[in-house]
Amino acid sequence: MEREIILKTSVDVAHIRRACRVAERVIRALAPYVRPGFTTRELDRLAERFLRENGAEPSLKGYRGFPACLCASVNNVAAHGVPTDTPLEEGDVVTLDITVNIDGWHGDAAWTFLAGGRSAPRADVGARRLLLGAWAASVAGIGAVAAGRCFGDVGAAIQEAAHRHGCAVVEDYVGHGIGQGMHEDPQVPNFGQPGTGGRIVAGMVFTIEPMVTLGSPGLAMAPDGWTLATSDGSLAAQFEHTVAVFRDRVEVLTFSGDLSAHLDFPPALP
Ligand code: MF3
Ligand code: CO
Ligand code: CO
């Protein structure tokens, strides 16, 4: 069923921006703890503390029964990983995805890290390429967003960038509108043809969140009903940003600073 796209006023965007800033701040605060020996459950506890200290509520906890504040997806888990007590190992590929709620408005962001950092000696070459591919795909997608363009332009840009790094794009999950609903219309596919799909207009706020893998793009749901792992066991990564479309510009609400200064490497890799 076609739902209505809720366009946002600049006051609405100010509310969403506030939530997005906290989402970014929490993820950046977690980065140093994505290290060997730490568990994703400990990361989730820290996330909840940071989030509440910033006046926010976790949007994810209790959402359709999701048990945590944070999705923590390790190695072949592409998304919606439930935090666990398994200690991280050096070189693990760890995606942290958090949605925060302030005064009923949501902000959504995800980053992928290598446990132990970029120079972790045991991180393999493929994992580094994967992170670059995921980052390039998300930056390319964001770069294709503008009032007057269409969602096929965004999907095509994402795909092209991922393929350039030898990565596959997951097609079963899409970005989404966001505001007072955590998931609103429109859907934002991570693949497509230029010049096709719905029109992007001023007032839209949505996420760009391509999942990319080093192998096949297919995913399988684990028996817990949440965890989405690659069906071939290959590594997966994802960056997610919430963007707001204005008549003459696009603002990345979940990235402070200039995204174009970080075109070539994920800032998650120090
Ligand atoms: N933050 C996720 C997204 O990007 C939503 C996860 S829903 C959950 O849309 F229940 F799995 F947490
Ligand atoms: Co999202
Ligand atoms: Co998210």
PDB file of C-alpha atoms and ligand atoms in Angstrom:
ATOM      1  CA  MET A   1       0.000   0.000   0.000  1.00  0.00           C
ATOM      2  CA  GLU A   2       1.276   3.441  -0.886  1.00  0.00           C
ATOM      3  CA  ARG A   3       1.650   5.545   2.243  1.00  0.00           C
ATOM      4  CA  GLU A   4       2.086   9.245   2.387  1.00  0.00           C
ATOM      5  CA  ILE A   5       5.526  10.828   2.604  1.00  0.00           C
ATOM      6  CA  ILE A   6       5.486  13.252   5.529  1.00  0.00           C
ATOM      7  CA  LEU A   7       7.453  16.345   4.479  1.00  0.00           C
ATOM      8  CA  LYS A   8       9.235  18.190   7.279  1.00  0.00           C
ATOM      9  CA  THR A   9       9.333  21.899   8.098  1.00  0.00           C
ATOM     10  CA  SER A  10      12.591  23.488   9.202  1.00  0.00           C
ATOM     11  CA  VAL A  11      11.349  23.252  12.803  1.00  0.00           C
ATOM     12  CA  ASP A  12      10.730  19.523  12.327  1.00  0.00           C
ATOM     13  CA  VAL A  13      14.238  19.172  10.894  1.00  0.00           C
ATOM     14  CA  ALA A  14      15.635  20.976  13.957  1.00  0.00           C
ATOM     15  CA  HIS A  15      14.054  18.300  16.175  1.00  0.00           C
ATOM     16  CA  ILE A  16      15.423  15.476  14.033  1.00  0.00           C
ATOM     17  CA  ARG A  17      18.846  17.171  13.911  1.00  0.00           C
ATOM     18  CA  ARG A  18      18.978  17.129  17.701  1.00  0.00           C
ATOM     19  CA  ALA A  19      18.315  13.376  17.784  1.00  0.00           C
ATOM     20  CA  CYS A  20      20.851  12.785  14.990  1.00  0.00           C
ATOM     21  CA  ARG A  21      23.571  14.711  16.830  1.00  0.00           C
ATOM     22  CA  VAL A  22      23.119  12.433  19.823  1.00  0.00           C
ATOM     23  CA  ALA A  23      23.196   9.321  17.612  1.00  0.00           C
ATOM     24  CA  GLU A  24      26.504  10.511  16.136  1.00  0.00           C
ATOM     25  CA  ARG A  25      27.907  11.465  19.535  1.00  0.00           C
ATOM     26  CA  VAL A  26      27.037   8.057  21.005  1.00  0.00           C
ATOM     27  CA  ILE A  27      28.633   6.157  18.126  1.00  0.00           C
ATOM     28  CA  ARG A  28      31.799   8.257  18.319  1.00  0.00           C
ATOM     29  CA  ALA A  29      31.904   7.714  22.089  1.00  0.00           C
ATOM     30  CA  LEU A  30      31.628   3.947  21.596  1.00  0.00           C
ATOM     31  CA  ALA A  31      34.442   3.782  19.021  1.00  0.00           C
ATOM     32  CA  PRO A  32      37.308   3.374  21.530  1.00  0.00           C
ATOM     33  CA  TYR A  33      35.493   0.398  23.107  1.00  0.00           C
ATOM     34  CA  VAL A  34      35.249  -1.545  19.863  1.00  0.00           C
ATOM     35  CA  ARG A  35      38.327  -3.498  20.848  1.00  0.00           C
ATOM     36  CA  PRO A  36      39.406  -7.067  21.596  1.00  0.00           C
ATOM     37  CA  GLY A  37      37.973  -8.437  24.827  1.00  0.00           C
ATOM     38  CA  PHE A  38      35.025  -6.063  24.953  1.00  0.00           C
ATOM     39  CA  THR A  39      31.568  -7.556  24.336  1.00  0.00           C
ATOM     40  CA  THR A  40      28.763  -6.067  22.307  1.00  0.00           C
ATOM     41  CA  ARG A  41      26.546  -6.319  25.394  1.00  0.00           C
ATOM     42  CA  GLU A  42      28.984  -4.006  27.189  1.00  0.00           C
ATOM     43  CA  LEU A  43      28.819  -1.669  24.188  1.00  0.00           C
ATOM     44  CA  ASP A  44      25.034  -1.713  24.442  1.00  0.00           C
ATOM     45  CA  ARG A  45      25.148  -0.794  28.150  1.00  0.00           C
ATOM     46  CA  LEU A  46      27.532   2.073  27.407  1.00  0.00           C
ATOM     47  CA  ALA A  47      25.309   3.203  24.536  1.00  0.00           C
ATOM     48  CA  GLU A  48      22.287   3.349  26.811  1.00  0.00           C
ATOM     49  CA  ARG A  49      24.215   5.372  29.407  1.00  0.00           C
ATOM     50  CA  PHE A  50      25.624   7.843  26.839  1.00  0.00           C
ATOM     51  CA  LEU A  51      22.239   8.213  25.237  1.00  0.00           C
ATOM     52  CA  ARG A  52      20.404   8.961  28.489  1.00  0.00           C
ATOM     53  CA  GLU A  53      23.178  11.353  29.581  1.00  0.00           C
ATOM     54  CA  ASN A  54      22.396  13.228  26.367  1.00  0.00           C
ATOM     55  CA  GLY A  55      18.692  13.462  27.175  1.00  0.00           C
ATOM     56  CA  ALA A  56      17.662  10.829  24.650  1.00  0.00           C
ATOM     57  CA  GLU A  57      15.702   7.583  24.807  1.00  0.00           C
ATOM     58  CA  PRO A  58      16.626   4.431  22.881  1.00  0.00           C
ATOM     59  CA  SER A  59      14.230   4.041  19.936  1.00  0.00           C
ATOM     60  CA  LEU A  60      15.241   0.429  19.369  1.00  0.00           C
ATOM     61  CA  LYS A  61      14.732  -1.062  22.845  1.00  0.00           C
ATOM     62  CA  GLY A  62      11.357  -2.791  22.819  1.00  0.00           C
ATOM     63  CA  TYR A  63      10.751  -1.971  19.153  1.00  0.00           C
ATOM     64  CA  ARG A  64       8.846  -5.088  18.012  1.00  0.00           C
ATOM     65  CA  GLY A  65      10.481  -6.744  21.009  1.00  0.00           C
ATOM     66  CA  PHE A  66      14.103  -5.846  20.096  1.00  0.00           C
ATOM     67  CA  PRO A  67      16.043  -6.389  23.343  1.00  0.00           C
ATOM     68  CA  ALA A  68      18.747  -3.684  23.115  1.00  0.00           C
ATOM     69  CA  CYS A  69      19.522  -0.008  22.378  1.00  0.00           C
ATOM     70  CA  LEU A  70      22.065  -0.893  19.776  1.00  0.00           C
ATOM     71  CA  CYS A  71      22.243  -3.256  16.837  1.00  0.00           C
ATOM     72  CA  ALA A  72      25.741  -4.769  16.944  1.00  0.00           C
ATOM     73  CA  SER A  73      26.524  -6.813  13.848  1.00  0.00           C
ATOM     74  CA  VAL A  74      29.828  -8.702  13.827  1.00  0.00           C
ATOM     75  CA  ASN A  75      31.679 -10.104  10.770  1.00  0.00           C
ATOM     76  CA  ASN A  76      29.201 -12.044   8.590  1.00  0.00           C
ATOM     77  CA  VAL A  77      26.242 -10.415  10.358  1.00  0.00           C
ATOM     78  CA  ALA A  78      25.103  -7.636   8.055  1.00  0.00           C
ATOM     79  CA  ALA A  79      22.499  -5.979  10.269  1.00  0.00           C
ATOM     80  CA  HIS A  80      20.151  -6.148  13.248  1.00  0.00           C
ATOM     81  CA  GLY A  81      22.656  -8.116  15.350  1.00  0.00           C
ATOM     82  CA  VAL A  82      21.527  -8.549  18.940  1.00  0.00           C
ATOM     83  CA  PRO A  83      24.304  -7.675  21.446  1.00  0.00           C
ATOM     84  CA  THR A  84      25.962 -10.762  22.963  1.00  0.00           C
ATOM     85  CA  ASP A  85      28.482 -11.775  25.642  1.00  0.00           C
ATOM     86  CA  THR A  86      31.053 -13.002  23.108  1.00  0.00           C
ATOM     87  CA  PRO A  87      34.273 -10.987  23.444  1.00  0.00           C
ATOM     88  CA  LEU A  88      35.346  -9.189  20.283  1.00  0.00           C
ATOM     89  CA  GLU A  89      38.534 -10.352  18.623  1.00  0.00           C
ATOM     90  CA  GLU A  90      41.140  -8.235  16.936  1.00  0.00           C
ATOM     91  CA  GLY A  91      40.151  -7.488  13.355  1.00  0.00           C
ATOM     92  CA  ASP A  92      36.438  -8.246  13.816  1.00  0.00           C
ATOM     93  CA  VAL A  93      34.222  -6.161  11.538  1.00  0.00           C
ATOM     94  CA  VAL A  94      31.705  -4.505  13.868  1.00  0.00           C
ATOM     95  CA  THR A  95      28.715  -2.450  12.728  1.00  0.00           C
ATOM     96  CA  LEU A  96      27.032  -0.342  15.408  1.00  0.00           C
ATOM     97  CA  ASP A  97      23.599   0.985  14.453  1.00  0.00           C
ATOM     98  CA  ILE A  98      21.667   3.193  16.843  1.00  0.00           C
ATOM     99  CA  THR A  99      18.382   5.055  16.637  1.00  0.00           C
ATOM    100  CA  VAL A 100      17.678   7.661  19.298  1.00  0.00           C
ATOM    101  CA  ASN A 101      14.497   9.441  20.287  1.00  0.00           C
ATOM    102  CA  ILE A 102      14.339  12.942  21.702  1.00  0.00           C
ATOM    103  CA  ASP A 103      10.907  14.376  22.423  1.00  0.00           C
ATOM    104  CA  GLY A 104       9.358  11.921  19.981  1.00  0.00           C
ATOM    105  CA  TRP A 105      11.723  12.638  17.062  1.00  0.00           C
ATOM    106  CA  HIS A 106      14.171  10.017  15.804  1.00  0.00           C
ATOM    107  CA  GLY A 107      17.731  10.086  14.452  1.00  0.00           C
ATOM    108  CA  ASP A 108      19.381   6.977  12.939  1.00  0.00           C
ATOM    109  CA  ALA A 109      23.064   6.285  12.244  1.00  0.00           C
ATOM    110  CA  ALA A 110      25.414   3.341  11.797  1.00  0.00           C
ATOM    111  CA  TRP A 111      29.179   2.970  11.447  1.00  0.00           C
ATOM    112  CA  THR A 112      31.390  -0.049  10.876  1.00  0.00           C
ATOM    113  CA  PHE A 113      34.625  -0.401  12.827  1.00  0.00           C
ATOM    114  CA  LEU A 114      37.509  -2.850  12.907  1.00  0.00           C
ATOM    115  CA  ALA A 115      38.025  -4.143  16.448  1.00  0.00           C
ATOM    116  CA  GLY A 116      41.422  -2.865  17.502  1.00  0.00           C
ATOM    117  CA  GLY A 117      41.433  -0.079  14.911  1.00  0.00           C
ATOM    118  CA  ARG A 118      42.594   0.350  11.366  1.00  0.00           C
ATOM    119  CA  SER A 119      46.104  -0.832  12.071  1.00  0.00           C
ATOM    120  CA  ALA A 120      44.982  -3.947  13.937  1.00  0.00           C
ATOM    121  CA  PRO A 121      47.629  -6.363  12.645  1.00  0.00           C
ATOM    122  CA  ARG A 122      45.218  -9.264  12.281  1.00  0.00           C
ATOM    123  CA  ALA A 123      42.566  -7.330  10.356  1.00  0.00           C
ATOM    124  CA  ASP A 124      42.604  -8.820   6.894  1.00  0.00           C
ATOM    125  CA  VAL A 125      42.999  -7.005   3.641  1.00  0.00           C
ATOM    126  CA  GLY A 126      39.471  -7.948   2.561  1.00  0.00           C
ATOM    127  CA  ALA A 127      38.001  -6.375   5.689  1.00  0.00           C
ATOM    128  CA  ARG A 128      39.773  -3.093   4.978  1.00  0.00           C
ATOM    129  CA  ARG A 129      38.537  -3.127   1.381  1.00  0.00           C
ATOM    130  CA  LEU A 130      35.030  -3.876   2.626  1.00  0.00           C
ATOM    131  CA  LEU A 131      35.050  -0.846   4.923  1.00  0.00           C
ATOM    132  CA  LEU A 132      36.278   1.362   2.126  1.00  0.00           C
ATOM    133  CA  GLY A 133      33.565  -0.010  -0.162  1.00  0.00           C
ATOM    134  CA  ALA A 134      30.850   0.530   2.429  1.00  0.00           C
ATOM    135  CA  TRP A 135      32.036   4.049   3.144  1.00  0.00           C
ATOM    136  CA  ALA A 136      32.388   4.957  -0.534  1.00  0.00           C
ATOM    137  CA  ALA A 137      28.909   3.586  -1.235  1.00  0.00           C
ATOM    138  CA  SER A 138      27.298   5.660   1.489  1.00  0.00           C
ATOM    139  CA  VAL A 139      29.177   8.833   0.530  1.00  0.00           C
ATOM    140  CA  ALA A 140      28.270   8.331  -3.140  1.00  0.00           C
ATOM    141  CA  GLY A 141      24.620   7.807  -2.225  1.00  0.00           C
ATOM    142  CA  ILE A 142      24.538  10.953  -0.132  1.00  0.00           C
ATOM    143  CA  GLY A 143      26.275  12.838  -2.945  1.00  0.00           C
ATOM    144  CA  ALA A 144      23.486  11.875  -5.347  1.00  0.00           C
ATOM    145  CA  VAL A 145      20.736  13.281  -3.106  1.00  0.00           C
ATOM    146  CA  ALA A 146      19.273  16.615  -4.221  1.00  0.00           C
ATOM    147  CA  ALA A 147      15.838  18.142  -4.623  1.00  0.00           C
ATOM    148  CA  GLY A 148      14.706  17.357  -8.178  1.00  0.00           C
ATOM    149  CA  ARG A 149      16.732  14.163  -8.560  1.00  0.00           C
ATOM    150  CA  CYS A 150      15.239  10.714  -8.036  1.00  0.00           C
ATOM    151  CA  PHE A 151      15.868   7.679  -5.886  1.00  0.00           C
ATOM    152  CA  GLY A 152      17.199   5.658  -8.827  1.00  0.00           C
ATOM    153  CA  ASP A 153      20.070   8.169  -9.048  1.00  0.00           C
ATOM    154  CA  VAL A 154      20.920   7.465  -5.410  1.00  0.00           C
ATOM    155  CA  GLY A 155      20.724   3.681  -5.781  1.00  0.00           C
ATOM    156  CA  ALA A 156      22.827   3.718  -8.941  1.00  0.00           C
ATOM    157  CA  ALA A 157      25.527   5.837  -7.282  1.00  0.00           C
ATOM    158  CA  ILE A 158      25.639   3.482  -4.285  1.00  0.00           C
ATOM    159  CA  GLN A 159      25.932   0.390  -6.473  1.00  0.00           C
ATOM    160  CA  GLU A 160      28.601   1.866  -8.689  1.00  0.00           C
ATOM    161  CA  ALA A 161      30.789   2.846  -5.733  1.00  0.00           C
ATOM    162  CA  ALA A 162      30.404  -0.527  -4.005  1.00  0.00           C
ATOM    163  CA  HIS A 163      31.220  -2.439  -7.186  1.00  0.00           C
ATOM    164  CA  ARG A 164      34.285  -0.262  -7.764  1.00  0.00           C
ATOM    165  CA  HIS A 165      35.634  -1.694  -4.486  1.00  0.00           C
ATOM    166  CA  GLY A 166      34.678  -5.247  -5.404  1.00  0.00           C
ATOM    167  CA  CYS A 167      31.765  -5.315  -2.956  1.00  0.00           C
ATOM    168  CA  ALA A 168      28.193  -6.550  -3.462  1.00  0.00           C
ATOM    169  CA  VAL A 169      25.140  -4.524  -2.388  1.00  0.00           C
ATOM    170  CA  VAL A 170      22.367  -6.140  -0.328  1.00  0.00           C
ATOM    171  CA  GLU A 171      19.057  -5.538  -2.095  1.00  0.00           C
ATOM    172  CA  ASP A 172      16.638  -6.875   0.516  1.00  0.00           C
ATOM    173  CA  TYR A 173      16.905  -3.888   2.870  1.00  0.00           C
ATOM    174  CA  VAL A 174      16.490  -0.218   2.119  1.00  0.00           C
ATOM    175  CA  GLY A 175      16.867   3.199   3.684  1.00  0.00           C
ATOM    176  CA  HIS A 176      13.742   4.933   4.932  1.00  0.00           C
ATOM    177  CA  GLY A 177      12.065   8.196   5.764  1.00  0.00           C
ATOM    178  CA  ILE A 178      12.388   9.224   9.400  1.00  0.00           C
ATOM    179  CA  GLY A 179      10.816  11.763  11.737  1.00  0.00           C
ATOM    180  CA  GLN A 180       8.224  11.090  14.406  1.00  0.00           C
ATOM    181  CA  GLY A 181       8.180   7.589  12.956  1.00  0.00           C
ATOM    182  CA  MET A 182      11.400   5.584  13.107  1.00  0.00           C
ATOM    183  CA  HIS A 183      10.590   4.070   9.712  1.00  0.00           C
ATOM    184  CA  GLU A 184       8.527   6.259   7.389  1.00  0.00           C
ATOM    185  CA  ASP A 185       8.127   6.426   3.649  1.00  0.00           C
ATOM    186  CA  PRO A 186       9.840   6.789   1.259  1.00  0.00           C
ATOM    187  CA  GLN A 187      11.870   3.630   0.844  1.00  0.00           C
ATOM    188  CA  VAL A 188      15.426   4.334  -0.314  1.00  0.00           C
ATOM    189  CA  PRO A 189      16.802   1.396  -2.337  1.00  0.00           C
ATOM    190  CA  ASN A 190      20.551   0.858  -2.537  1.00  0.00           C
ATOM    191  CA  PHE A 191      20.389  -0.081  -6.209  1.00  0.00           C
ATOM    192  CA  GLY A 192      18.637   1.306  -9.268  1.00  0.00           C
ATOM    193  CA  GLN A 193      18.845   3.033 -12.605  1.00  0.00           C
ATOM    194  CA  PRO A 194      19.567   6.752 -12.993  1.00  0.00           C
ATOM    195  CA  GLY A 195      16.465   8.745 -13.845  1.00  0.00           C
ATOM    196  CA  THR A 196      14.033   6.208 -12.371  1.00  0.00           C
ATOM    197  CA  GLY A 197      12.156   5.899  -9.087  1.00  0.00           C
ATOM    198  CA  GLY A 198      10.396   8.502  -6.993  1.00  0.00           C
ATOM    199  CA  ARG A 199      11.294  12.174  -7.100  1.00  0.00           C
ATOM    200  CA  ILE A 200      13.317  13.680  -4.222  1.00  0.00           C
ATOM    201  CA  VAL A 201      11.775  16.904  -2.941  1.00  0.00           C
ATOM    202  CA  ALA A 202      12.604  19.560  -0.344  1.00  0.00           C
ATOM    203  CA  GLY A 203      11.288  18.637   3.103  1.00  0.00           C
ATOM    204  CA  MET A 204      12.185  14.974   2.833  1.00  0.00           C
ATOM    205  CA  VAL A 205      14.293  13.488   5.630  1.00  0.00           C
ATOM    206  CA  PHE A 206      15.524   9.944   5.089  1.00  0.00           C
ATOM    207  CA  THR A 207      18.407   7.563   5.700  1.00  0.00           C
ATOM    208  CA  ILE A 208      21.083   6.391   3.288  1.00  0.00           C
ATOM    209  CA  GLU A 209      22.188   3.020   4.644  1.00  0.00           C
ATOM    210  CA  PRO A 210      23.688   0.607   2.115  1.00  0.00           C
ATOM    211  CA  MET A 211      24.802  -2.784   3.411  1.00  0.00           C
ATOM    212  CA  VAL A 212      27.679  -4.208   1.403  1.00  0.00           C
ATOM    213  CA  THR A 213      29.384  -7.588   1.483  1.00  0.00           C
ATOM    214  CA  LEU A 214      32.588  -9.159   0.222  1.00  0.00           C
ATOM    215  CA  GLY A 215      30.684 -12.066  -1.295  1.00  0.00           C
ATOM    216  CA  SER A 216      27.124 -12.677  -2.357  1.00  0.00           C
ATOM    217  CA  PRO A 217      24.430 -10.090  -1.530  1.00  0.00           C
ATOM    218  CA  GLY A 218      21.958 -12.605  -0.069  1.00  0.00           C
ATOM    219  CA  LEU A 219      21.065 -12.587   3.632  1.00  0.00           C
ATOM    220  CA  ALA A 220      19.512 -15.180   5.921  1.00  0.00           C
ATOM    221  CA  MET A 221      17.589 -14.499   9.119  1.00  0.00           C
ATOM    222  CA  ALA A 222      18.844 -16.318  12.244  1.00  0.00           C
ATOM    223  CA  PRO A 223      16.413 -18.269  14.448  1.00  0.00           C
ATOM    224  CA  ASP A 224      16.334 -15.322  16.917  1.00  0.00           C
ATOM    225  CA  GLY A 225      14.184 -13.496  14.350  1.00  0.00           C
ATOM    226  CA  TRP A 226      16.589 -10.515  14.178  1.00  0.00           C
ATOM    227  CA  THR A 227      20.153 -11.345  13.188  1.00  0.00           C
ATOM    228  CA  LEU A 228      20.693 -11.003   9.437  1.00  0.00           C
ATOM    229  CA  ALA A 229      23.817 -12.861   8.337  1.00  0.00           C
ATOM    230  CA  THR A 230      25.206 -13.198   4.823  1.00  0.00           C
ATOM    231  CA  SER A 231      24.018 -16.469   3.323  1.00  0.00           C
ATOM    232  CA  ASP A 232      27.552 -17.309   2.123  1.00  0.00           C
ATOM    233  CA  GLY A 233      29.272 -16.322   5.387  1.00  0.00           C
ATOM    234  CA  SER A 234      31.131 -13.404   3.809  1.00  0.00           C
ATOM    235  CA  LEU A 235      31.933 -10.231   5.770  1.00  0.00           C
ATOM    236  CA  ALA A 236      29.438  -7.342   5.689  1.00  0.00           C
ATOM    237  CA  ALA A 237      29.594  -3.647   6.577  1.00  0.00           C
ATOM    238  CA  GLN A 238      27.253  -0.658   6.671  1.00  0.00           C
ATOM    239  CA  PHE A 239      27.328   3.073   7.196  1.00  0.00           C
ATOM    240  CA  GLU A 240      24.055   4.874   7.770  1.00  0.00           C
ATOM    241  CA  HIS A 241      23.352   8.584   7.736  1.00  0.00           C
ATOM    242  CA  THR A 242      20.168  10.579   8.114  1.00  0.00           C
ATOM    243  CA  VAL A 243      19.921  13.390   5.551  1.00  0.00           C
ATOM    244  CA  ALA A 244      17.572  16.366   5.189  1.00  0.00           C
ATOM    245  CA  VAL A 245      16.722  17.760   1.752  1.00  0.00           C
ATOM    246  CA  PHE A 246      16.323  21.522   1.341  1.00  0.00           C
ATOM    247  CA  ARG A 247      15.491  23.413  -1.831  1.00  0.00           C
ATOM    248  CA  ASP A 248      19.119  24.260  -2.544  1.00  0.00           C
ATOM    249  CA  ARG A 249      21.191  21.928  -0.358  1.00  0.00           C
ATOM    250  CA  VAL A 250      21.330  18.660   1.534  1.00  0.00           C
ATOM    251  CA  GLU A 251      22.365  18.382   5.161  1.00  0.00           C
ATOM    252  CA  VAL A 252      23.854  15.208   6.639  1.00  0.00           C
ATOM    253  CA  LEU A 253      22.299  15.365  10.082  1.00  0.00           C
ATOM    254  CA  THR A 254      24.374  12.519  11.559  1.00  0.00           C
ATOM    255  CA  PHE A 255      27.816  13.791  10.506  1.00  0.00           C
ATOM    256  CA  SER A 256      29.316  16.902  12.049  1.00  0.00           C
ATOM    257  CA  GLY A 257      31.972  18.459   9.894  1.00  0.00           C
ATOM    258  CA  ASP A 258      32.461  18.258   6.183  1.00  0.00           C
ATOM    259  CA  LEU A 259      31.707  14.860   4.672  1.00  0.00           C
ATOM    260  CA  SER A 260      33.568  15.815   1.499  1.00  0.00           C
ATOM    261  CA  ALA A 261      36.745  16.032   3.582  1.00  0.00           C
ATOM    262  CA  HIS A 262      36.409  12.310   4.278  1.00  0.00           C
ATOM    263  CA  LEU A 263      35.777  10.955   0.818  1.00  0.00           C
ATOM    264  CA  ASP A 264      38.515   8.363   0.752  1.00  0.00           C
ATOM    265  CA  PHE A 265      38.422   6.664   4.095  1.00  0.00           C
ATOM    266  CA  PRO A 266      35.940   5.927   6.820  1.00  0.00           C
ATOM    267  CA  PRO A 267      36.550   8.334   9.701  1.00  0.00           C
ATOM    268  CA  ALA A 268      35.870   5.276  11.832  1.00  0.00           C
ATOM    269  CA  LEU A 269      39.381   4.153  10.942  1.00  0.00           C
ATOM    270  CA  PRO A 270      41.807   6.415  12.787  1.00  0.00           C
TER     271      PRO A 270
HETATM  272  N1  MF3 B   1      18.364   1.233  12.977  1.00  0.00           N
HETATM  273  C1  MF3 B   1      17.850   0.221  12.073  1.00  0.00           C
HETATM  274  C2  MF3 B   1      17.645   0.911  10.746  1.00  0.00           C
HETATM  275  O1  MF3 B   1      18.590   1.428  10.248  1.00  0.00           O
HETATM  276  C3  MF3 B   1      16.583  -0.375  12.575  1.00  0.00           C
HETATM  277  C4  MF3 B   1      16.829  -1.599  13.316  1.00  0.00           C
HETATM  278  S1  MF3 B   1      15.358  -2.237  13.857  1.00  0.00           S
HETATM  279  C5  MF3 B   1      15.837  -3.332  15.034  1.00  0.00           C
HETATM  280  O2  MF3 B   1      16.604   1.065  10.204  1.00  0.00           O
HETATM  281  F1  MF3 B   1      14.762  -3.625  15.665  1.00  0.00           F
HETATM  282  F2  MF3 B   1      16.440  -4.331  14.472  1.00  0.00           F
HETATM  283  F3  MF3 B   1      16.680  -2.778  15.867  1.00  0.00           F
HETATM  284 CO    CO B   2      17.748   3.161   9.375  1.00  0.00          CO
HETATM  285 CO    CO B   3      19.861   2.377  11.769  1.00  0.00          CO
END
